[in-house]
mmCIF file of C-alpha atoms in Angstrom:
data_model
loop_
_atom_site.group_PDB
_atom_site.id
_atom_site.type_symbol
_atom_site.label_atom_id
_atom_site.label_comp_id
_atom_site.label_asym_id
_atom_site.label_seq_id
_atom_site.Cartn_x
_atom_site.Cartn_y
_atom_site.Cartn_z
ATOM 1 C CA MET A 1 -13.816 44.439 64.012
ATOM 2 C CA ASN A 2 -11.967 45.232 61.058
ATOM 3 C CA LYS A 3 -9.214 43.627 61.958
ATOM 4 C CA ILE A 4 -10.632 40.828 62.287
ATOM 5 C CA PHE A 5 -12.903 40.599 59.343
ATOM 6 C CA SER A 6 -12.998 42.747 56.224
ATOM 7 C CA PHE A 7 -15.472 41.967 53.385
ATOM 8 C CA ASP A 8 -13.262 43.627 51.098
ATOM 9 C CA ARG A 9 -9.999 42.317 51.547
ATOM 10 C CA PHE A 10 -11.595 39.092 52.276
ATOM 11 C CA ALA A 11 -12.499 39.000 48.708
ATOM 12 C CA LYS A 12 -9.048 39.812 47.710
ATOM 13 C CA TYR A 13 -7.640 37.698 49.767
ATOM 14 C CA PHE A 14 -10.635 34.394 48.330
ATOM 15 C CA LYS A 15 -10.204 35.583 44.940
ATOM 16 C CA TYR A 16 -6.117 35.210 44.885
ATOM 17 C CA ASP A 17 -6.642 32.106 47.357
ATOM 18 C CA LEU A 18 -8.953 30.547 44.268
ATOM 19 C CA VAL A 19 -6.355 31.325 41.456
ATOM 20 C CA ASN A 20 -3.669 29.612 43.537
ATOM 21 C CA ALA A 21 -5.697 26.490 43.879
ATOM 22 C CA LYS A 22 -6.536 26.631 40.666
ATOM 23 C CA SER A 23 -2.781 26.750 39.678
ATOM 24 C CA ASN A 24 -2.431 24.053 42.186
ATOM 25 C CA PHE A 25 -5.243 21.774 41.876
ATOM 26 C CA GLY A 26 -6.733 22.181 38.497
ATOM 27 C CA LEU A 27 -5.381 19.827 36.533
ATOM 28 C CA SER A 28 -5.848 17.233 39.430
ATOM 29 C CA THR A 29 -8.990 18.060 39.809
ATOM 30 C CA ILE A 30 -10.066 17.550 36.113
ATOM 31 C CA ILE A 31 -7.963 14.274 36.167
ATOM 32 C CA LEU A 32 -10.090 13.193 39.627
ATOM 33 C CA GLY A 33 -13.540 14.237 37.745
ATOM 34 C CA PHE A 34 -12.832 12.528 35.234
ATOM 35 C CA LEU A 35 -11.388 9.265 36.177
ATOM 36 C CA PRO A 36 -14.348 7.115 35.913
ATOM 37 C CA LEU A 37 -14.353 7.681 32.221
ATOM 38 C CA MET A 38 -10.732 7.265 31.619
ATOM 39 C CA ALA A 39 -10.792 3.930 33.980
ATOM 40 C CA TYR A 40 -13.321 2.521 31.572
ATOM 41 C CA ILE A 41 -11.504 3.623 28.369
ATOM 42 C CA VAL A 42 -8.147 2.136 29.652
ATOM 43 C CA GLY A 43 -9.330 -1.305 31.167
ATOM 44 C CA ASN A 44 -11.454 -1.627 27.641
ATOM 45 C CA LEU A 45 -8.395 -0.721 25.684
ATOM 46 C CA PHE A 46 -6.198 -3.241 27.791
ATOM 47 C CA CYS A 47 -9.467 -5.872 26.949
ATOM 48 C CA LEU A 48 -9.049 -4.737 23.057
ATOM 49 C CA VAL A 49 -5.293 -5.404 23.081
ATOM 50 C CA PHE A 50 -5.474 -8.746 25.360
ATOM 51 C CA THR A 51 -8.458 -10.031 24.343
ATOM 52 C CA GLY A 52 -9.566 -8.801 21.056
ATOM 53 C CA GLU A 53 -12.952 -7.357 22.778
ATOM 54 C CA TRP A 54 -14.487 -4.422 23.972
ATOM 55 C CA ALA A 55 -15.417 -6.429 27.170
ATOM 56 C CA ILE A 56 -15.964 -4.543 30.667
ATOM 57 C CA LYS A 57 -18.821 -2.784 28.723
ATOM 58 C CA GLU A 58 -21.390 -5.099 30.449
ATOM 59 C CA ALA A 59 -19.698 -4.492 33.858
ATOM 60 C CA GLY A 60 -18.665 -0.660 33.092
ATOM 61 C CA THR A 61 -21.435 0.462 35.986
ATOM 62 C CA ALA A 62 -19.714 -1.291 38.772
ATOM 63 C CA PHE A 63 -15.842 -0.608 37.001
ATOM 64 C CA SER A 64 -16.944 3.371 37.004
ATOM 65 C CA ALA A 65 -18.225 2.794 40.741
ATOM 66 C CA VAL A 66 -14.867 1.800 41.953
ATOM 67 C CA ALA A 67 -13.554 4.589 39.999
ATOM 68 C CA VAL A 68 -15.769 7.361 41.906
ATOM 69 C CA GLY A 69 -14.902 5.631 45.255
ATOM 70 C CA ALA A 70 -10.987 6.068 44.407
ATOM 71 C CA SER A 71 -11.712 9.789 43.227
ATOM 72 C CA TYR A 72 -13.392 10.084 46.290
ATOM 73 C CA VAL A 73 -10.230 8.668 48.705
ATOM 74 C CA ILE A 74 -7.840 10.028 46.850
ATOM 75 C CA SER A 75 -9.173 13.514 46.684
ATOM 76 C CA SER A 76 -9.840 13.672 50.288
ATOM 77 C CA ILE A 77 -5.892 13.368 50.791
ATOM 78 C CA ILE A 78 -3.916 15.206 48.290
ATOM 79 C CA LEU A 79 -6.600 17.876 48.673
ATOM 80 C CA GLY A 80 -5.209 20.071 51.307
ATOM 81 C CA LEU A 81 -1.521 18.918 51.060
ATOM 82 C CA LYS A 82 -1.059 20.428 47.378
ATOM 83 C CA LEU A 83 -3.308 23.404 48.455
ATOM 84 C CA TYR A 84 -1.408 24.476 51.838
ATOM 85 C CA GLY A 85 1.172 22.076 52.268
ATOM 86 C CA SER A 86 3.863 23.975 51.293
ATOM 87 C CA LEU A 87 2.809 26.805 54.589
ATOM 88 C CA THR A 88 5.206 24.444 57.091
ATOM 89 C CA ASP A 89 7.920 25.718 54.206
ATOM 90 C CA LYS A 90 9.668 28.316 56.130
ATOM 91 C CA LYS A 91 10.073 30.602 52.862
ATOM 92 C CA ALA A 92 6.207 29.842 52.094
ATOM 93 C CA GLY A 93 5.240 29.725 55.422
ATOM 94 C CA SER A 94 7.059 33.648 55.678
ATOM 95 C CA ASN A 95 4.930 34.669 52.885
ATOM 96 C CA TRP A 96 1.207 33.212 53.369
ATOM 97 C CA ILE A 97 2.038 35.427 57.076
ATOM 98 C CA MET A 98 2.920 38.752 54.938
ATOM 99 C CA ILE A 99 -0.389 39.124 52.918
ATOM 100 C CA PRO A 100 -2.453 41.414 53.886
ATOM 101 C CA ALA A 101 -5.432 39.598 55.460
ATOM 102 C CA SER A 102 -6.503 38.116 58.608
ATOM 103 C CA THR A 103 -5.800 34.740 60.282
ATOM 104 C CA PHE A 104 -9.280 34.438 60.254
ATOM 105 C CA GLU A 105 -9.965 35.499 57.156
ATOM 106 C CA LYS A 106 -7.089 33.171 55.519
ATOM 107 C CA PHE A 107 -8.934 30.097 57.247
ATOM 108 C CA LEU A 108 -12.141 31.050 56.064
ATOM 109 C CA SER A 109 -10.832 30.899 52.917
ATOM 110 C CA MET A 110 -8.988 27.925 53.090
ATOM 111 C CA PHE A 111 -12.060 26.097 54.931
ATOM 112 C CA LEU A 112 -14.645 27.292 51.609
ATOM 113 C CA ILE A 113 -12.196 25.984 49.155
ATOM 114 C CA VAL A 114 -11.452 22.719 50.349
ATOM 115 C CA PHE A 115 -14.880 22.047 52.204
ATOM 116 C CA VAL A 116 -17.206 23.785 49.379
ATOM 117 C CA ILE A 117 -15.679 24.514 46.277
ATOM 118 C CA ALA A 118 -13.562 21.549 45.759
ATOM 119 C CA PRO A 119 -15.905 18.728 46.393
ATOM 120 C CA VAL A 120 -18.552 20.764 44.428
ATOM 121 C CA CYS A 121 -16.211 20.564 41.394
ATOM 122 C CA ILE A 122 -15.223 17.484 41.353
ATOM 123 C CA GLY A 123 -18.367 16.389 42.387
ATOM 124 C CA ALA A 124 -19.764 18.282 38.720
ATOM 125 C CA LEU A 125 -16.789 16.908 36.803
ATOM 126 C CA LEU A 126 -18.193 13.070 38.451
ATOM 127 C CA VAL A 127 -21.341 13.883 36.981
ATOM 128 C CA VAL A 128 -20.647 14.853 33.385
ATOM 129 C CA SER A 129 -18.026 11.877 33.259
ATOM 130 C CA ASP A 130 -21.201 9.612 34.090
ATOM 131 C CA LEU A 131 -23.648 11.072 31.844
ATOM 132 C CA LEU A 132 -20.539 10.853 29.049
ATOM 133 C CA LEU A 133 -20.494 7.202 29.917
ATOM 134 C CA SER A 134 -24.261 6.574 29.875
ATOM 135 C CA LEU A 135 -24.174 7.169 26.213
ATOM 136 C CA LEU A 136 -22.718 4.588 25.754
ATOM 137 C CA PRO A 137 -24.328 1.087 24.560
ATOM 138 C CA GLY A 138 -24.816 -1.175 27.538
ATOM 139 C CA TYR A 139 -23.792 1.549 30.064
ATOM 140 C CA THR A 140 -26.133 1.617 33.276
ATOM 141 C CA SER A 141 -25.734 5.413 34.619
ATOM 142 C CA ILE A 142 -24.523 5.590 38.349
ATOM 143 C CA THR A 143 -26.815 8.716 38.789
ATOM 144 C CA GLU A 144 -29.993 6.723 37.574
ATOM 145 C CA TRP A 145 -28.247 3.694 39.680
ATOM 146 C CA ALA A 146 -28.274 6.046 42.989
ATOM 147 C CA LYS A 147 -31.591 7.454 42.152
ATOM 148 C CA THR A 148 -33.248 3.433 41.693
ATOM 149 C CA VAL A 149 -31.592 2.695 45.061
ATOM 150 C CA VAL A 150 -32.834 5.908 46.822
ATOM 151 C CA SER A 151 -36.267 5.563 45.583
ATOM 152 C CA GLY A 152 -36.453 2.010 46.642
ATOM 153 C CA MET A 153 -35.244 2.523 50.093
ATOM 154 C CA ALA A 154 -37.805 5.401 50.699
ATOM 155 C CA GLU A 155 -40.634 3.167 49.537
ATOM 156 C CA SER A 156 -39.641 0.678 52.382
ATOM 157 C CA GLY A 157 -39.518 3.569 54.589
ATOM 158 C CA PHE A 158 -35.938 4.408 54.822
ATOM 159 C CA LYS A 159 -34.919 7.447 53.746
ATOM 160 C CA VAL A 160 -31.383 8.824 53.396
ATOM 161 C CA ASN A 161 -29.875 11.770 51.814
ATOM 162 C CA PHE A 162 -26.879 10.624 49.943
ATOM 163 C CA PRO A 163 -25.448 13.578 48.831
ATOM 164 C CA ALA A 164 -25.502 15.311 52.419
ATOM 165 C CA MET A 165 -23.968 12.198 53.950
ATOM 166 C CA ILE A 166 -20.991 11.624 51.455
ATOM 167 C CA TRP A 167 -20.214 15.740 51.550
ATOM 168 C CA LEU A 168 -20.177 15.193 55.138
ATOM 169 C CA MET A 169 -18.086 12.213 55.308
ATOM 170 C CA TRP A 170 -15.913 13.414 52.443
ATOM 171 C CA GLY A 171 -15.186 17.081 54.282
ATOM 172 C CA GLN A 172 -14.215 15.452 57.757
ATOM 173 C CA TYR A 173 -11.313 13.163 55.683
ATOM 174 C CA ALA A 174 -10.245 16.177 53.657
ATOM 175 C CA LEU A 175 -10.288 18.271 56.640
ATOM 176 C CA ALA A 176 -8.336 16.062 58.506
ATOM 177 C CA PHE A 177 -5.527 15.597 55.797
ATOM 178 C CA LEU A 178 -5.254 19.512 55.880
ATOM 179 C CA LEU A 179 -4.418 19.720 59.113
ATOM 180 C CA GLY A 180 -1.734 17.534 59.256
ATOM 181 C CA ALA A 181 -0.572 19.176 55.874
ATOM 182 C CA ILE A 182 -0.353 22.270 57.914
ATOM 183 C CA ILE A 183 0.874 20.759 61.053
ATOM 184 C CA PHE A 184 3.317 17.774 60.124
ATOM 185 C CA LYS A 185 6.853 19.008 58.285
ATOM 186 C CA LYS A 186 7.312 15.585 56.480
ATOM 187 C CA ALA A 187 5.654 12.227 56.047
ATOM 188 C CA LYS A 188 2.189 14.503 55.996
ATOM 189 C CA VAL A 189 0.005 12.005 54.725
ATOM 190 C CA ALA A 190 1.421 9.322 56.713
ATOM 191 C CA LYS A 191 1.787 10.787 59.926
ATOM 192 C CA THR A 192 -2.157 11.966 59.626
ATOM 193 C CA ILE A 193 -3.437 8.269 59.263
ATOM 194 C CA LEU A 194 -1.586 7.368 62.148
ATOM 195 C CA TRP A 195 -2.574 9.939 63.859
ATOM 196 C CA MET A 196 -6.489 9.332 63.000
ATOM 197 C CA PHE A 197 -5.745 5.461 63.890
ATOM 198 C CA ILE A 198 -4.506 6.739 67.085
ATOM 199 C CA ILE A 199 -7.552 9.165 67.831
ATOM 200 C CA SER A 200 -10.305 6.832 66.444
ATOM 201 C CA THR A 201 -9.210 4.048 68.349
ATOM 202 C CA PHE A 202 -8.989 5.903 71.901
ATOM 203 C CA ALA A 203 -12.518 7.390 70.903
ATOM 204 C CA GLY A 204 -13.810 4.147 70.263
ATOM 205 C CA VAL A 205 -11.904 2.550 73.615
ATOM 206 C CA PHE A 206 -13.602 5.512 75.778
ATOM 207 C CA MET A 207 -17.184 5.023 74.045
ATOM 208 C CA THR A 208 -17.042 1.364 75.000
ATOM 209 C CA LYS A 209 -15.947 1.677 78.433
ATOM 210 C CA LEU A 210 -18.514 4.944 78.769
ATOM 211 C CA ILE A 211 -21.440 3.137 77.404
ATOM 212 C CA GLY A 212 -20.333 -0.501 77.639
ATOM 213 C CA VAL A 213 -20.408 -2.675 74.175
ATOM 214 C CA THR A 214 -23.217 -4.802 75.958
ATOM 215 C CA ASP A 215 -25.255 -2.305 77.015
ATOM 216 C CA LEU A 216 -25.016 -0.067 73.511
ATOM 217 C CA THR A 217 -25.914 -3.205 71.842
ATOM 218 C CA GLU A 218 -28.734 -4.490 74.251
ATOM 219 C CA ASN A 219 -29.971 -0.493 73.499
ATOM 220 C CA PHE A 220 -29.819 -0.351 69.831
ATOM 221 C CA ILE A 221 -31.908 -3.947 69.761
ATOM 222 C CA ARG A 222 -34.577 -2.636 71.965
ATOM 223 C CA GLU A 223 -34.507 0.606 70.711
ATOM 224 C CA ALA A 224 -35.160 -0.845 66.972
ATOM 225 C CA SER A 225 -38.083 -3.337 68.515
ATOM 226 C CA ILE A 226 -39.944 -0.843 69.771
ATOM 227 C CA VAL A 227 -39.591 2.192 68.240
ATOM 228 C CA ASP A 228 -41.120 2.567 64.419
ATOM 229 C CA MET A 229 -38.872 2.916 61.688
ATOM 230 C CA SER A 230 -39.515 6.410 61.299
ATOM 231 C CA SER A 231 -38.489 7.555 64.723
ATOM 232 C CA PHE A 232 -35.874 5.144 65.002
ATOM 233 C CA GLN A 233 -33.886 5.768 61.775
ATOM 234 C CA SER A 234 -34.614 9.588 62.508
ATOM 235 C CA ARG A 235 -32.351 9.150 65.853
ATOM 236 C CA ILE A 236 -29.669 7.131 64.055
ATOM 237 C CA ASN A 237 -29.910 10.216 61.426
ATOM 238 C CA TRP A 238 -29.724 12.717 64.298
ATOM 239 C CA PHE A 239 -26.302 10.846 65.642
ATOM 240 C CA LEU A 240 -24.720 10.674 62.881
ATOM 241 C CA ASN A 241 -24.856 14.417 61.620
ATOM 242 C CA ILE A 242 -24.104 15.620 65.089
ATOM 243 C CA SER A 243 -21.057 12.891 64.805
ATOM 244 C CA TRP A 244 -19.863 14.132 61.520
ATOM 245 C CA ILE A 245 -20.795 17.949 62.100
ATOM 246 C CA GLY A 246 -18.867 17.597 65.568
ATOM 247 C CA TRP A 247 -15.906 16.304 64.184
ATOM 248 C CA ILE A 248 -15.585 19.038 61.463
ATOM 249 C CA VAL A 249 -16.166 21.398 63.825
ATOM 250 C CA ALA A 250 -13.079 20.183 65.748
ATOM 251 C CA LEU A 251 -10.936 20.193 62.897
ATOM 252 C CA ALA A 252 -12.083 23.484 61.734
ATOM 253 C CA VAL A 253 -10.806 24.891 64.801
ATOM 254 C CA GLY A 254 -7.906 23.052 64.854
ATOM 255 C CA ILE A 255 -6.956 24.267 60.952
ATOM 256 C CA PHE A 256 -7.580 27.843 62.749
ATOM 257 C CA TRP A 257 -5.354 27.329 65.829
ATOM 258 C CA ARG A 258 -2.590 26.242 63.644
ATOM 259 C CA LEU A 259 -2.783 29.084 61.147
ATOM 260 C CA LYS A 260 -2.952 30.903 64.287
ATOM 261 C CA THR A 261 0.845 29.740 65.609
ATOM 262 C CA ILE A 262 2.539 29.658 62.199
ATOM 263 C CA LYS A 263 5.236 31.551 62.506
ATOM 264 C CA HIS A 264 8.745 31.538 60.397
#
């Protein structure tokens, strides 16, 4: 058992991995976390130069929401690449193999950093960025706006755990690009996107053939009409959660398998 997992050995490696993550992605984390604030300021400065007015303040919330979405997409794509993309290089991969820790411990550290620590840090900075913007006149906090939307949906009987949903969706893409980063030696992002497209297409075709589009649509409409909203929503939530978690587990298995096969 000690060959697979030792808490002391894992703690030392995890600390080492965190230091490397800070060096390789610390600045990127800060930029992505404060992207809404920077986008708001830069956008208004351009308006100030060309129109003489600080013109975006009325549409600041929507402007920042786009920046948050950009941060979400960019971080999921580049995180694994910047942290572990070098493992496909002969020298870096050989050095990584020589580190005194088991493959499982290295995988666990990698998974925790990509799936838990990075999104928490970026998310926290996005909240801070939004809070700073909310101090400006004419700006509506995205956090407060989201609370209002969630509250309104809850009153209508439709409950959604947006933080968990965003985390699972982000995590599945981040892990997919991480897997691509440690498999492909060149054009890592492009090849990962290509394989994601191929797999999703085949998965869609398979599900269509298995269930049938007509049957699926008819069943969905029938269920929505005969089941109360709470029960129907519960079934949708279960389906989405199982789907997201299933993909995350599959990607985690793929990442672990790839780590075990790295030999330089």
